[in-house]
mmCIF file with all atom_site columns, C-alpha atoms in Angstrom:
data_model
loop_
_atom_site.group_PDB
_atom_site.id
_atom_site.type_symbol
_atom_site.label_atom_id
_atom_site.label_alt_id
_atom_site.label_comp_id
_atom_site.label_asym_id
_atom_site.label_entity_id
_atom_site.label_seq_id
_atom_site.pdbx_PDB_ins_code
_atom_site.Cartn_x
_atom_site.Cartn_y
_atom_site.Cartn_z
_atom_site.occupancy
_atom_site.B_iso_or_equiv
_atom_site.pdbx_formal_charge
_atom_site.auth_seq_id
_atom_site.auth_comp_id
_atom_site.auth_asym_id
_atom_site.auth_atom_id
_atom_site.pdbx_PDB_model_num
ATOM 1   C CA . MET A 1 1   ? -5.998  94.480  133.915 1.00 0.00 ? 14  MET A CA 1
ATOM 2   C CA . ASP A 1 2   ? -3.713  95.446  136.532 1.00 0.00 ? 15  ASP A CA 1
ATOM 3   C CA . GLU A 1 3   ? -1.329  92.673  137.495 1.00 0.00 ? 16  GLU A CA 1
ATOM 4   C CA . PRO A 1 4   ? 1.618   94.251  139.524 1.00 0.00 ? 17  PRO A CA 1
ATOM 5   C CA . ARG A 1 5   ? 3.038   91.004  140.723 1.00 0.00 ? 18  ARG A CA 1
ATOM 6   C CA . GLY A 1 6   ? 3.071   89.421  137.246 1.00 0.00 ? 19  GLY A CA 1
ATOM 7   C CA . SER A 1 7   ? 0.271   87.650  135.283 1.00 0.00 ? 20  SER A CA 1
ATOM 8   C CA . GLY A 1 8   ? 2.004   84.293  135.296 1.00 0.00 ? 21  GLY A CA 1
ATOM 9   C CA . VAL A 1 9   ? 1.161   81.572  132.577 1.00 0.00 ? 22  VAL A CA 1
ATOM 10  C CA . LEU A 1 10  ? -2.159  79.907  132.096 1.00 0.00 ? 23  LEU A CA 1
ATOM 11  C CA . ARG A 1 11  ? -2.257  76.695  130.252 1.00 0.00 ? 24  ARG A CA 1
ATOM 12  C CA . HIS A 1 12  ? -5.413  75.522  128.584 1.00 0.00 ? 25  HIS A CA 1
ATOM 13  C CA . ARG A 1 13  ? -6.538  72.075  127.345 1.00 0.00 ? 26  ARG A CA 1
ATOM 14  C CA . SER A 1 14  ? -8.565  71.974  123.924 1.00 0.00 ? 27  SER A CA 1
ATOM 15  C CA . LEU A 1 15  ? -12.227 71.320  124.409 1.00 0.00 ? 28  LEU A CA 1
ATOM 16  C CA . HIS A 1 16  ? -12.166 69.420  121.022 1.00 0.00 ? 29  HIS A CA 1
ATOM 17  C CA . ASP A 1 17  ? -10.777 66.110  119.858 1.00 0.00 ? 30  ASP A CA 1
ATOM 18  C CA . GLY A 1 18  ? -9.711  66.603  116.218 1.00 0.00 ? 31  GLY A CA 1
ATOM 19  C CA . PHE A 1 19  ? -11.267 68.892  113.556 1.00 0.00 ? 32  PHE A CA 1
ATOM 20  C CA . VAL A 1 20  ? -14.743 70.488  113.966 1.00 0.00 ? 33  VAL A CA 1
ATOM 21  C CA . SER A 1 21  ? -16.132 71.939  110.921 1.00 0.00 ? 34  SER A CA 1
ATOM 22  C CA . ALA A 1 22  ? -17.200 75.466  111.033 1.00 0.00 ? 35  ALA A CA 1
ATOM 23  C CA . GLU A 1 23  ? -20.976 76.264  110.834 1.00 0.00 ? 36  GLU A CA 1
ATOM 24  C CA . GLY A 1 24  ? -20.506 79.181  108.610 1.00 0.00 ? 37  GLY A CA 1
ATOM 25  C CA . PRO A 1 25  ? -20.566 83.051  108.984 1.00 0.00 ? 38  PRO A CA 1
ATOM 26  C CA . GLN A 1 26  ? -23.098 85.135  110.857 1.00 0.00 ? 39  GLN A CA 1
ATOM 27  C CA . GLN A 1 27  ? -24.467 87.195  108.002 1.00 0.00 ? 40  GLN A CA 1
ATOM 28  C CA . ALA A 1 28  ? -25.066 90.340  109.977 1.00 0.00 ? 41  ALA A CA 1
ATOM 29  C CA . PHE A 1 29  ? -21.667 90.298  111.533 1.00 0.00 ? 42  PHE A CA 1
ATOM 30  C CA . ALA A 1 30  ? -19.881 89.772  108.325 1.00 0.00 ? 43  ALA A CA 1
ATOM 31  C CA . GLU A 1 31  ? -21.778 92.637  106.786 1.00 0.00 ? 44  GLU A CA 1
ATOM 32  C CA . ALA A 1 32  ? -20.891 94.846  109.830 1.00 0.00 ? 45  ALA A CA 1
ATOM 33  C CA . ILE A 1 33  ? -17.178 94.047  109.516 1.00 0.00 ? 46  ILE A CA 1
ATOM 34  C CA . ASP A 1 34  ? -17.245 94.793  105.813 1.00 0.00 ? 47  ASP A CA 1
ATOM 35  C CA . ARG A 1 35  ? -18.691 98.144  106.456 1.00 0.00 ? 48  ARG A CA 1
ATOM 36  C CA . HIS A 1 36  ? -16.441 98.965  109.262 1.00 0.00 ? 49  HIS A CA 1
ATOM 37  C CA . ILE A 1 37  ? -13.258 98.179  107.284 1.00 0.00 ? 50  ILE A CA 1
ATOM 38  C CA . GLU A 1 38  ? -14.479 100.199 104.187 1.00 0.00 ? 51  GLU A CA 1
ATOM 39  C CA . GLU A 1 39  ? -15.237 103.283 106.590 1.00 0.00 ? 52  GLU A CA 1
ATOM 40  C CA . HIS A 1 40  ? -12.161 103.279 109.027 1.00 0.00 ? 53  HIS A CA 1
ATOM 41  C CA . PHE A 1 41  ? -9.459  101.742 107.141 1.00 0.00 ? 54  PHE A CA 1
ATOM 42  C CA . GLY A 1 42  ? -9.834  101.949 103.445 1.00 0.00 ? 55  GLY A CA 1
ATOM 43  C CA . PRO A 1 43  ? -10.442 99.851  100.329 1.00 0.00 ? 56  PRO A CA 1
ATOM 44  C CA . VAL A 1 44  ? -9.769  96.166  100.483 1.00 0.00 ? 57  VAL A CA 1
ATOM 45  C CA . GLU A 1 45  ? -7.056  94.762  98.266  1.00 0.00 ? 58  GLU A CA 1
ATOM 46  C CA . PHE A 1 46  ? -7.896  91.077  98.651  1.00 0.00 ? 59  PHE A CA 1
ATOM 47  C CA . VAL A 1 47  ? -9.151  88.657  101.119 1.00 0.00 ? 60  VAL A CA 1
ATOM 48  C CA . TYR A 1 48  ? -7.443  85.324  102.363 1.00 0.00 ? 61  TYR A CA 1
ATOM 49  C CA . HIS A 1 49  ? -10.460 83.223  102.405 1.00 0.00 ? 62  HIS A CA 1
ATOM 50  C CA . GLU A 1 50  ? -10.544 79.868  104.185 1.00 0.00 ? 63  GLU A CA 1
ATOM 51  C CA . ILE A 1 51  ? -12.497 76.869  102.574 1.00 0.00 ? 64  ILE A CA 1
ATOM 52  C CA . ALA A 1 52  ? -12.341 74.141  105.187 1.00 0.00 ? 65  ALA A CA 1
ATOM 53  C CA . SER A 1 53  ? -12.247 75.797  108.674 1.00 0.00 ? 66  SER A CA 1
ATOM 54  C CA . HIS A 1 54  ? -11.801 74.426  112.065 1.00 0.00 ? 67  HIS A CA 1
ATOM 55  C CA . LEU A 1 55  ? -14.583 75.827  114.532 1.00 0.00 ? 68  LEU A CA 1
ATOM 56  C CA . VAL A 1 56  ? -14.772 79.323  112.827 1.00 0.00 ? 69  VAL A CA 1
ATOM 57  C CA . GLY A 1 57  ? -13.753 80.360  109.325 1.00 0.00 ? 70  GLY A CA 1
ATOM 58  C CA . VAL A 1 58  ? -11.255 83.156  109.859 1.00 0.00 ? 71  VAL A CA 1
ATOM 59  C CA . HIS A 1 59  ? -10.800 85.234  106.755 1.00 0.00 ? 72  HIS A CA 1
ATOM 60  C CA . VAL A 1 60  ? -8.149  87.835  106.467 1.00 0.00 ? 73  VAL A CA 1
ATOM 61  C CA . TYR A 1 61  ? -8.793  91.071  104.836 1.00 0.00 ? 74  TYR A CA 1
ATOM 62  C CA . VAL A 1 62  ? -6.019  93.087  103.385 1.00 0.00 ? 75  VAL A CA 1
ATOM 63  C CA . VAL A 1 63  ? -6.508  96.901  103.236 1.00 0.00 ? 76  VAL A CA 1
ATOM 64  C CA . GLY A 1 64  ? -3.914  98.467  100.885 1.00 0.00 ? 77  GLY A CA 1
ATOM 65  C CA . PRO A 1 65  ? -1.821  101.531 101.686 1.00 0.00 ? 78  PRO A CA 1
ATOM 66  C CA . THR A 1 66  ? -3.590  104.914 101.538 1.00 0.00 ? 79  THR A CA 1
ATOM 67  C CA . GLU A 1 67  ? -2.310  108.532 101.843 1.00 0.00 ? 80  GLU A CA 1
ATOM 68  C CA . GLU A 1 68  ? -3.771  108.629 105.526 1.00 0.00 ? 81  GLU A CA 1
ATOM 69  C CA . ARG A 1 69  ? -2.391  105.050 106.468 1.00 0.00 ? 82  ARG A CA 1
ATOM 70  C CA . PRO A 1 70  ? 0.785   104.314 104.183 1.00 0.00 ? 83  PRO A CA 1
ATOM 71  C CA . TYR A 1 71  ? 0.932   100.839 105.119 1.00 0.00 ? 84  TYR A CA 1
ATOM 72  C CA . ARG A 1 72  ? -1.165  97.563  104.757 1.00 0.00 ? 85  ARG A CA 1
ATOM 73  C CA . THR A 1 73  ? -3.637  96.408  107.426 1.00 0.00 ? 86  THR A CA 1
ATOM 74  C CA . LEU A 1 74  ? -4.721  92.896  108.014 1.00 0.00 ? 87  LEU A CA 1
ATOM 75  C CA . ILE A 1 75  ? -8.066  92.419  109.719 1.00 0.00 ? 88  ILE A CA 1
ATOM 76  C CA . THR A 1 76  ? -9.923  89.131  110.507 1.00 0.00 ? 89  THR A CA 1
ATOM 77  C CA . SER A 1 77  ? -13.637 88.300  109.792 1.00 0.00 ? 90  SER A CA 1
ATOM 78  C CA . GLY A 1 78  ? -14.987 85.225  111.398 1.00 0.00 ? 91  GLY A CA 1
ATOM 79  C CA . MET A 1 79  ? -13.562 85.072  114.704 1.00 0.00 ? 92  MET A CA 1
ATOM 80  C CA . SER A 1 80  ? -17.022 86.520  116.001 1.00 0.00 ? 93  SER A CA 1
ATOM 81  C CA . ASP A 1 81  ? -19.075 83.901  114.408 1.00 0.00 ? 94  ASP A CA 1
ATOM 82  C CA . LEU A 1 82  ? -18.941 82.345  117.805 1.00 0.00 ? 95  LEU A CA 1
ATOM 83  C CA . PRO A 1 83  ? -19.110 83.956  121.177 1.00 0.00 ? 96  PRO A CA 1
ATOM 84  C CA . MET A 1 84  ? -16.039 83.840  123.537 1.00 0.00 ? 97  MET A CA 1
ATOM 85  C CA . THR A 1 85  ? -16.359 82.509  127.124 1.00 0.00 ? 98  THR A CA 1
ATOM 86  C CA . ILE A 1 86  ? -16.202 85.628  129.223 1.00 0.00 ? 99  ILE A CA 1
ATOM 87  C CA . PRO A 1 87  ? -15.823 85.106  133.009 1.00 0.00 ? 100 PRO A CA 1
ATOM 88  C CA . ASP A 1 88  ? -18.351 86.608  135.337 1.00 0.00 ? 101 ASP A CA 1
ATOM 89  C CA . GLY A 1 89  ? -17.712 90.193  136.325 1.00 0.00 ? 102 GLY A CA 1
ATOM 90  C CA . HIS A 1 90  ? -16.207 91.275  132.904 1.00 0.00 ? 103 HIS A CA 1
ATOM 91  C CA . ASP A 1 91  ? -18.503 93.808  131.226 1.00 0.00 ? 104 ASP A CA 1
ATOM 92  C CA . ILE A 1 92  ? -17.115 93.276  127.664 1.00 0.00 ? 105 ILE A CA 1
ATOM 93  C CA . SER A 1 93  ? -18.478 91.823  124.447 1.00 0.00 ? 106 SER A CA 1
ATOM 94  C CA . PRO A 1 94  ? -18.023 88.255  123.779 1.00 0.00 ? 107 PRO A CA 1
ATOM 95  C CA . TYR A 1 95  ? -17.165 88.838  120.167 1.00 0.00 ? 108 TYR A CA 1
ATOM 96  C CA . ALA A 1 96  ? -13.937 90.095  118.840 1.00 0.00 ? 109 ALA A CA 1
ATOM 97  C CA . GLU A 1 97  ? -11.962 90.384  115.668 1.00 0.00 ? 110 GLU A CA 1
ATOM 98  C CA . LEU A 1 98  ? -8.161  91.005  115.311 1.00 0.00 ? 111 LEU A CA 1
ATOM 99  C CA . MET A 1 99  ? -5.911  93.270  113.311 1.00 0.00 ? 112 MET A CA 1
ATOM 100 C CA . LEU A 1 100 ? -2.232  94.384  112.819 1.00 0.00 ? 113 LEU A CA 1
ATOM 101 C CA . SER A 1 101 ? -0.535  96.504  110.111 1.00 0.00 ? 114 SER A CA 1
ATOM 102 C CA . LEU A 1 102 ? 2.408   95.757  108.069 1.00 0.00 ? 115 LEU A CA 1
ATOM 103 C CA . PRO A 1 103 ? 4.919   98.022  106.193 1.00 0.00 ? 116 PRO A CA 1
ATOM 104 C CA . ALA A 1 104 ? 3.816   98.847  102.648 1.00 0.00 ? 117 ALA A CA 1
ATOM 105 C CA . ASP A 1 105 ? 6.654   96.888  101.042 1.00 0.00 ? 118 ASP A CA 1
ATOM 106 C CA . TRP A 1 106 ? 6.002   93.753  103.180 1.00 0.00 ? 119 TRP A CA 1
ATOM 107 C CA . PRO A 1 107 ? 5.877   90.761  100.473 1.00 0.00 ? 120 PRO A CA 1
ATOM 108 C CA . LEU A 1 108 ? 2.153   89.957  100.465 1.00 0.00 ? 121 LEU A CA 1
ATOM 109 C CA . THR A 1 109 ? 0.586   87.826  97.645  1.00 0.00 ? 122 THR A CA 1
ATOM 110 C CA . GLU A 1 110 ? -2.708  85.820  97.566  1.00 0.00 ? 123 GLU A CA 1
ATOM 111 C CA . VAL A 1 111 ? -0.861  82.784  98.670  1.00 0.00 ? 124 VAL A CA 1
ATOM 112 C CA . THR A 1 112 ? 1.360   84.444  101.458 1.00 0.00 ? 125 THR A CA 1
ATOM 113 C CA . GLY A 1 113 ? 0.773   82.599  104.678 1.00 0.00 ? 126 GLY A CA 1
ATOM 114 C CA . LEU A 1 114 ? 0.272   79.123  103.484 1.00 0.00 ? 127 LEU A CA 1
ATOM 115 C CA . ASP A 1 115 ? 2.554   76.420  104.663 1.00 0.00 ? 128 ASP A CA 1
ATOM 116 C CA . ASP A 1 116 ? 5.924   77.560  105.930 1.00 0.00 ? 129 ASP A CA 1
ATOM 117 C CA . ASP A 1 117 ? 6.275   80.734  103.930 1.00 0.00 ? 130 ASP A CA 1
ATOM 118 C CA . PRO A 1 118 ? 8.457   82.825  106.218 1.00 0.00 ? 131 PRO A CA 1
ATOM 119 C CA . THR A 1 119 ? 6.827   86.085  105.228 1.00 0.00 ? 132 THR A CA 1
ATOM 120 C CA . GLY A 1 120 ? 3.415   84.926  106.057 1.00 0.00 ? 133 GLY A CA 1
ATOM 121 C CA . TRP A 1 121 ? 3.749   84.464  109.808 1.00 0.00 ? 134 TRP A CA 1
ATOM 122 C CA . PRO A 1 122 ? 1.868   87.528  110.798 1.00 0.00 ? 135 PRO A CA 1
ATOM 123 C CA . LEU A 1 123 ? -1.140  86.176  108.899 1.00 0.00 ? 136 LEU A CA 1
ATOM 124 C CA . ARG A 1 124 ? -0.740  82.708  110.521 1.00 0.00 ? 137 ARG A CA 1
ATOM 125 C CA . VAL A 1 125 ? -0.599  84.610  113.960 1.00 0.00 ? 138 VAL A CA 1
ATOM 126 C CA . LEU A 1 126 ? -4.011  86.371  113.268 1.00 0.00 ? 139 LEU A CA 1
ATOM 127 C CA . LYS A 1 127 ? -5.691  83.035  112.440 1.00 0.00 ? 140 LYS A CA 1
ATOM 128 C CA . GLN A 1 128 ? -4.035  81.290  115.252 1.00 0.00 ? 141 GLN A CA 1
ATOM 129 C CA . ILE A 1 129 ? -5.211  83.720  117.924 1.00 0.00 ? 142 ILE A CA 1
ATOM 130 C CA . ALA A 1 130 ? -8.588  84.195  116.534 1.00 0.00 ? 143 ALA A CA 1
ATOM 131 C CA . ARG A 1 131 ? -9.368  80.586  116.884 1.00 0.00 ? 144 ARG A CA 1
ATOM 132 C CA . LEU A 1 132 ? -7.817  80.290  120.247 1.00 0.00 ? 145 LEU A CA 1
ATOM 133 C CA . PRO A 1 133 ? -10.768 81.195  122.390 1.00 0.00 ? 146 PRO A CA 1
ATOM 134 C CA . HIS A 1 134 ? -13.006 78.739  120.651 1.00 0.00 ? 147 HIS A CA 1
ATOM 135 C CA . GLU A 1 135 ? -10.442 76.069  120.775 1.00 0.00 ? 148 GLU A CA 1
ATOM 136 C CA . TYR A 1 136 ? -9.957  76.271  124.519 1.00 0.00 ? 149 TYR A CA 1
ATOM 137 C CA . GLY A 1 137 ? -13.278 77.729  125.912 1.00 0.00 ? 150 GLY A CA 1
ATOM 138 C CA . THR A 1 138 ? -11.756 80.918  127.041 1.00 0.00 ? 151 THR A CA 1
ATOM 139 C CA . TRP A 1 139 ? -11.441 84.612  125.923 1.00 0.00 ? 152 TRP A CA 1
ATOM 140 C CA . ILE A 1 140 ? -9.067  87.081  124.447 1.00 0.00 ? 153 ILE A CA 1
ATOM 141 C CA . GLY A 1 141 ? -9.056  90.720  125.785 1.00 0.00 ? 154 GLY A CA 1
ATOM 142 C CA . GLU A 1 142 ? -6.986  93.908  126.034 1.00 0.00 ? 155 GLU A CA 1
ATOM 143 C CA . TRP A 1 143 ? -3.432  92.991  127.478 1.00 0.00 ? 156 TRP A CA 1
ATOM 144 C CA . HIS A 1 144 ? -3.610  89.256  127.240 1.00 0.00 ? 157 HIS A CA 1
ATOM 145 C CA . SER A 1 145 ? -0.436  87.836  126.053 1.00 0.00 ? 158 SER A CA 1
ATOM 146 C CA . VAL A 1 146 ? 0.058   84.547  124.131 1.00 0.00 ? 159 VAL A CA 1
ATOM 147 C CA . PRO A 1 147 ? 3.405   82.782  123.565 1.00 0.00 ? 160 PRO A CA 1
ATOM 148 C CA . ASN A 1 148 ? 4.211   80.688  120.458 1.00 0.00 ? 161 ASN A CA 1
ATOM 149 C CA . GLY A 1 149 ? 4.208   77.428  122.006 1.00 0.00 ? 162 GLY A CA 1
ATOM 150 C CA . ASP A 1 150 ? 5.489   76.063  125.421 1.00 0.00 ? 163 ASP A CA 1
ATOM 151 C CA . PRO A 1 151 ? 8.367   76.918  125.475 1.00 0.00 ? 164 PRO A CA 1
ATOM 152 C CA . ALA A 1 152 ? 7.821   79.803  122.928 1.00 0.00 ? 165 ALA A CA 1
ATOM 153 C CA . GLN A 1 153 ? 9.495   79.612  119.689 1.00 0.00 ? 166 GLN A CA 1
ATOM 154 C CA . PRO A 1 154 ? 10.197  82.275  117.074 1.00 0.00 ? 167 PRO A CA 1
ATOM 155 C CA . TYR A 1 155 ? 7.386   82.527  114.542 1.00 0.00 ? 168 TYR A CA 1
ATOM 156 C CA . ALA A 1 156 ? 9.568   82.180  111.539 1.00 0.00 ? 169 ALA A CA 1
ATOM 157 C CA . ALA A 1 157 ? 13.098  81.841  110.415 1.00 0.00 ? 170 ALA A CA 1
ATOM 158 C CA . GLY A 1 158 ? 14.580  85.475  110.429 1.00 0.00 ? 171 GLY A CA 1
ATOM 159 C CA . THR A 1 159 ? 12.283  86.881  113.202 1.00 0.00 ? 172 THR A CA 1
ATOM 160 C CA . LEU A 1 160 ? 13.048  86.859  116.969 1.00 0.00 ? 173 LEU A CA 1
ATOM 161 C CA . PHE A 1 161 ? 9.359   87.619  117.892 1.00 0.00 ? 174 PHE A CA 1
ATOM 162 C CA . SER A 1 162 ? 7.753   84.481  119.753 1.00 0.00 ? 175 SER A CA 1
ATOM 163 C CA . GLY A 1 163 ? 4.486   85.808  121.174 1.00 0.00 ? 176 GLY A CA 1
ATOM 164 C CA . VAL A 1 164 ? 1.949   88.546  120.997 1.00 0.00 ? 177 VAL A CA 1
ATOM 165 C CA . VAL A 1 165 ? 0.019   90.894  123.256 1.00 0.00 ? 178 VAL A CA 1
ATOM 166 C CA . VAL A 1 166 ? -3.379  91.966  122.575 1.00 0.00 ? 179 VAL A CA 1
ATOM 167 C CA . THR A 1 167 ? -3.906  95.693  122.771 1.00 0.00 ? 180 THR A CA 1
ATOM 168 C CA . PRO A 1 168 ? -6.112  98.580  121.952 1.00 0.00 ? 181 PRO A CA 1
ATOM 169 C CA . MET A 1 169 ? -5.405  100.011 118.595 1.00 0.00 ? 182 MET A CA 1
ATOM 170 C CA . LEU A 1 170 ? -3.368  103.294 118.742 1.00 0.00 ? 183 LEU A CA 1
ATOM 171 C CA . ARG A 1 171 ? -3.405  104.372 114.970 1.00 0.00 ? 184 ARG A CA 1
ATOM 172 C CA . VAL A 1 172 ? -7.177  104.988 114.805 1.00 0.00 ? 185 VAL A CA 1
ATOM 173 C CA . PRO A 1 173 ? -9.891  107.141 116.273 1.00 0.00 ? 186 PRO A CA 1
ATOM 174 C CA . PRO A 1 174 ? -11.575 105.492 119.212 1.00 0.00 ? 187 PRO A CA 1
ATOM 175 C CA . GLU A 1 175 ? -14.890 104.887 117.240 1.00 0.00 ? 188 GLU A CA 1
ATOM 176 C CA . ALA A 1 176 ? -12.770 102.370 114.969 1.00 0.00 ? 189 ALA A CA 1
ATOM 177 C CA . ARG A 1 177 ? -12.279 100.059 117.968 1.00 0.00 ? 190 ARG A CA 1
ATOM 178 C CA . THR A 1 178 ? -15.756 98.846  118.011 1.00 0.00 ? 191 THR A CA 1
ATOM 179 C CA . ILE A 1 179 ? -17.786 97.326  115.243 1.00 0.00 ? 192 ILE A CA 1
ATOM 180 C CA . GLU A 1 180 ? -21.403 97.948  115.711 1.00 0.00 ? 193 GLU A CA 1
ATOM 181 C CA . VAL A 1 181 ? -23.666 95.158  114.307 1.00 0.00 ? 194 VAL A CA 1
ATOM 182 C CA . ARG A 1 182 ? -27.399 95.805  113.265 1.00 0.00 ? 195 ARG A CA 1
ATOM 183 C CA . GLY A 1 183 ? -29.449 94.400  116.165 1.00 0.00 ? 196 GLY A CA 1
ATOM 184 C CA . GLY A 1 184 ? -27.264 95.688  118.856 1.00 0.00 ? 197 GLY A CA 1
ATOM 185 C CA . SER A 1 185 ? -24.331 93.385  119.161 1.00 0.00 ? 198 SER A CA 1
ATOM 186 C CA . ARG A 1 186 ? -20.858 94.901  119.221 1.00 0.00 ? 199 ARG A CA 1
ATOM 187 C CA . ILE A 1 187 ? -17.660 93.472  118.055 1.00 0.00 ? 200 ILE A CA 1
ATOM 188 C CA . ALA A 1 188 ? -14.329 94.565  119.641 1.00 0.00 ? 201 ALA A CA 1
ATOM 189 C CA . LEU A 1 189 ? -11.575 95.121  117.214 1.00 0.00 ? 202 LEU A CA 1
ATOM 190 C CA . LEU A 1 190 ? -8.362  94.288  118.933 1.00 0.00 ? 203 LEU A CA 1
ATOM 191 C CA . ALA A 1 191 ? -4.570  94.700  117.863 1.00 0.00 ? 204 ALA A CA 1
ATOM 192 C CA . LEU A 1 192 ? -2.023  92.260  118.048 1.00 0.00 ? 205 LEU A CA 1
ATOM 193 C CA . ILE A 1 193 ? 1.559   93.320  118.785 1.00 0.00 ? 206 ILE A CA 1
ATOM 194 C CA . PRO A 1 194 ? 4.479   90.843  118.376 1.00 0.00 ? 207 PRO A CA 1
ATOM 195 C CA . LEU A 1 195 ? 6.780   90.512  121.358 1.00 0.00 ? 208 LEU A CA 1
ATOM 196 C CA . HIS A 1 196 ? 10.582  89.523  121.934 1.00 0.00 ? 209 HIS A CA 1
ATOM 197 C CA . PRO A 1 197 ? 10.874  86.862  124.441 1.00 0.00 ? 210 PRO A CA 1
ATOM 198 C CA . ASP A 1 198 ? 12.307  89.261  127.141 1.00 0.00 ? 211 ASP A CA 1
ATOM 199 C CA . GLU A 1 199 ? 9.266   91.519  126.578 1.00 0.00 ? 212 GLU A CA 1
ATOM 200 C CA . THR A 1 200 ? 6.775   88.620  127.094 1.00 0.00 ? 213 THR A CA 1
ATOM 201 C CA . ALA A 1 201 ? 8.932   87.843  130.367 1.00 0.00 ? 214 ALA A CA 1
ATOM 202 C CA . VAL A 1 202 ? 8.363   91.322  131.680 1.00 0.00 ? 215 VAL A CA 1
ATOM 203 C CA . LYS A 1 203 ? 4.440   90.741  131.345 1.00 0.00 ? 216 LYS A CA 1
ATOM 204 C CA . ILE A 1 204 ? 4.720   87.251  132.958 1.00 0.00 ? 217 ILE A CA 1
ATOM 205 C CA . GLU A 1 205 ? 6.992   88.413  135.873 1.00 0.00 ? 218 GLU A CA 1
ATOM 206 C CA . HIS A 1 206 ? 5.833   91.960  136.590 1.00 0.00 ? 219 HIS A CA 1
ATOM 207 C CA . GLY A 1 207 ? 2.446   92.355  134.964 1.00 0.00 ? 220 GLY A CA 1
ATOM 208 C CA . THR A 1 208 ? 0.644   94.470  132.619 1.00 0.00 ? 221 THR A CA 1
ATOM 209 C CA . ASP A 1 209 ? 1.722   97.957  133.776 1.00 0.00 ? 222 ASP A CA 1
ATOM 210 C CA . ALA A 1 210 ? 5.445   96.951  133.357 1.00 0.00 ? 223 ALA A CA 1
ATOM 211 C CA . LEU A 1 211 ? 4.797   95.757  129.789 1.00 0.00 ? 224 LEU A CA 1
ATOM 212 C CA . ILE A 1 212 ? 2.997   99.007  128.867 1.00 0.00 ? 225 ILE A CA 1
ATOM 213 C CA . GLU A 1 213 ? 6.077   100.878 130.106 1.00 0.00 ? 226 GLU A CA 1
ATOM 214 C CA . VAL A 1 214 ? 8.246   98.916  127.981 1.00 0.00 ? 227 VAL A CA 1
ATOM 215 C CA . LEU A 1 215 ? 6.158   99.358  124.760 1.00 0.00 ? 228 LEU A CA 1
ATOM 216 C CA . ASP A 1 216 ? 5.697   103.073 125.403 1.00 0.00 ? 229 ASP A CA 1
ATOM 217 C CA . ARG A 1 217 ? 9.451   103.284 125.741 1.00 0.00 ? 230 ARG A CA 1
ATOM 218 C CA . GLY A 1 218 ? 9.923   102.092 122.064 1.00 0.00 ? 231 GLY A CA 1
ATOM 219 C CA . ARG A 1 219 ? 6.674   103.906 121.029 1.00 0.00 ? 232 ARG A CA 1
ATOM 220 C CA . VAL A 1 220 ? 5.386   100.483 119.685 1.00 0.00 ? 233 VAL A CA 1
ATOM 221 C CA . THR A 1 221 ? 2.037   100.298 118.054 1.00 0.00 ? 234 THR A CA 1
ATOM 222 C CA . GLU A 1 222 ? 0.008   97.910  115.952 1.00 0.00 ? 235 GLU A CA 1
ATOM 223 C CA . LEU A 1 223 ? 2.236   98.691  112.859 1.00 0.00 ? 236 LEU A CA 1
ATOM 224 C CA . LEU A 1 224 ? 4.728   96.016  112.808 1.00 0.00 ? 237 LEU A CA 1
ATOM 225 C CA . ASP A 1 225 ? 8.468   96.892  112.528 1.00 0.00 ? 238 ASP A CA 1
ATOM 226 C CA . PRO A 1 226 ? 10.166  93.613  111.727 1.00 0.00 ? 239 PRO A CA 1
ATOM 227 C CA . ARG A 1 227 ? 13.589  95.145  112.625 1.00 0.00 ? 240 ARG A CA 1
ATOM 228 C CA . ARG A 1 228 ? 12.660  96.726  115.907 1.00 0.00 ? 241 ARG A CA 1
ATOM 229 C CA . PRO A 1 229 ? 14.791  95.749  118.916 1.00 0.00 ? 242 PRO A CA 1
ATOM 230 C CA . SER A 1 230 ? 13.404  94.694  122.313 1.00 0.00 ? 243 SER A CA 1
ATOM 231 C CA . TYR A 1 231 ? 12.653  97.487  124.713 1.00 0.00 ? 244 TYR A CA 1
ATOM 232 C CA . ALA A 1 232 ? 12.740  95.290  127.812 1.00 0.00 ? 245 ALA A CA 1
#
């Protein structure tokens, strides 16, 4: 997406009036995601399961640190239970899942992310963005940015991040970016990178290429550095 004049802000209305119970997982998709995580990321430490889910059940798999990947990786499973609404002219899969990585010492427990736990905001962001295309009848793709509210607010006390941008994963081989499902379907596995307010402003005012330059300047990847400065 090349937006040299800035991407602006699109505001969507929910398609749903209240809670809509999820129909349940697509088994072939869930199995493909399980296989993909084990093959490309490592053994799963534990899973944040949802019991009562709105629209789709977004479960978050936590992959523990390994010698090759000495940090934790969080990957969603369930966003792809429903297809996204892809506009005409975009030759991409309507199915997607999301990920981000956290430092190995990030305080994660099996109840992290519940309620207002300030250390659980990355988990909540994954769930929020995973449900967004189904809530609003839209789609999420590479270099889409999503602020945390309007006006955007920090995700939690102690962090200045107030939005995310969806990017390709950088810390994996290319084949890890697509989950192959038996039967021929494909699921795009996309990264979320939290942004400072002025970094989000660069995307809105000057476009994708300008934001890429900002992130490249700081060598920013899908591995979250909670103390990183803004590079805008």
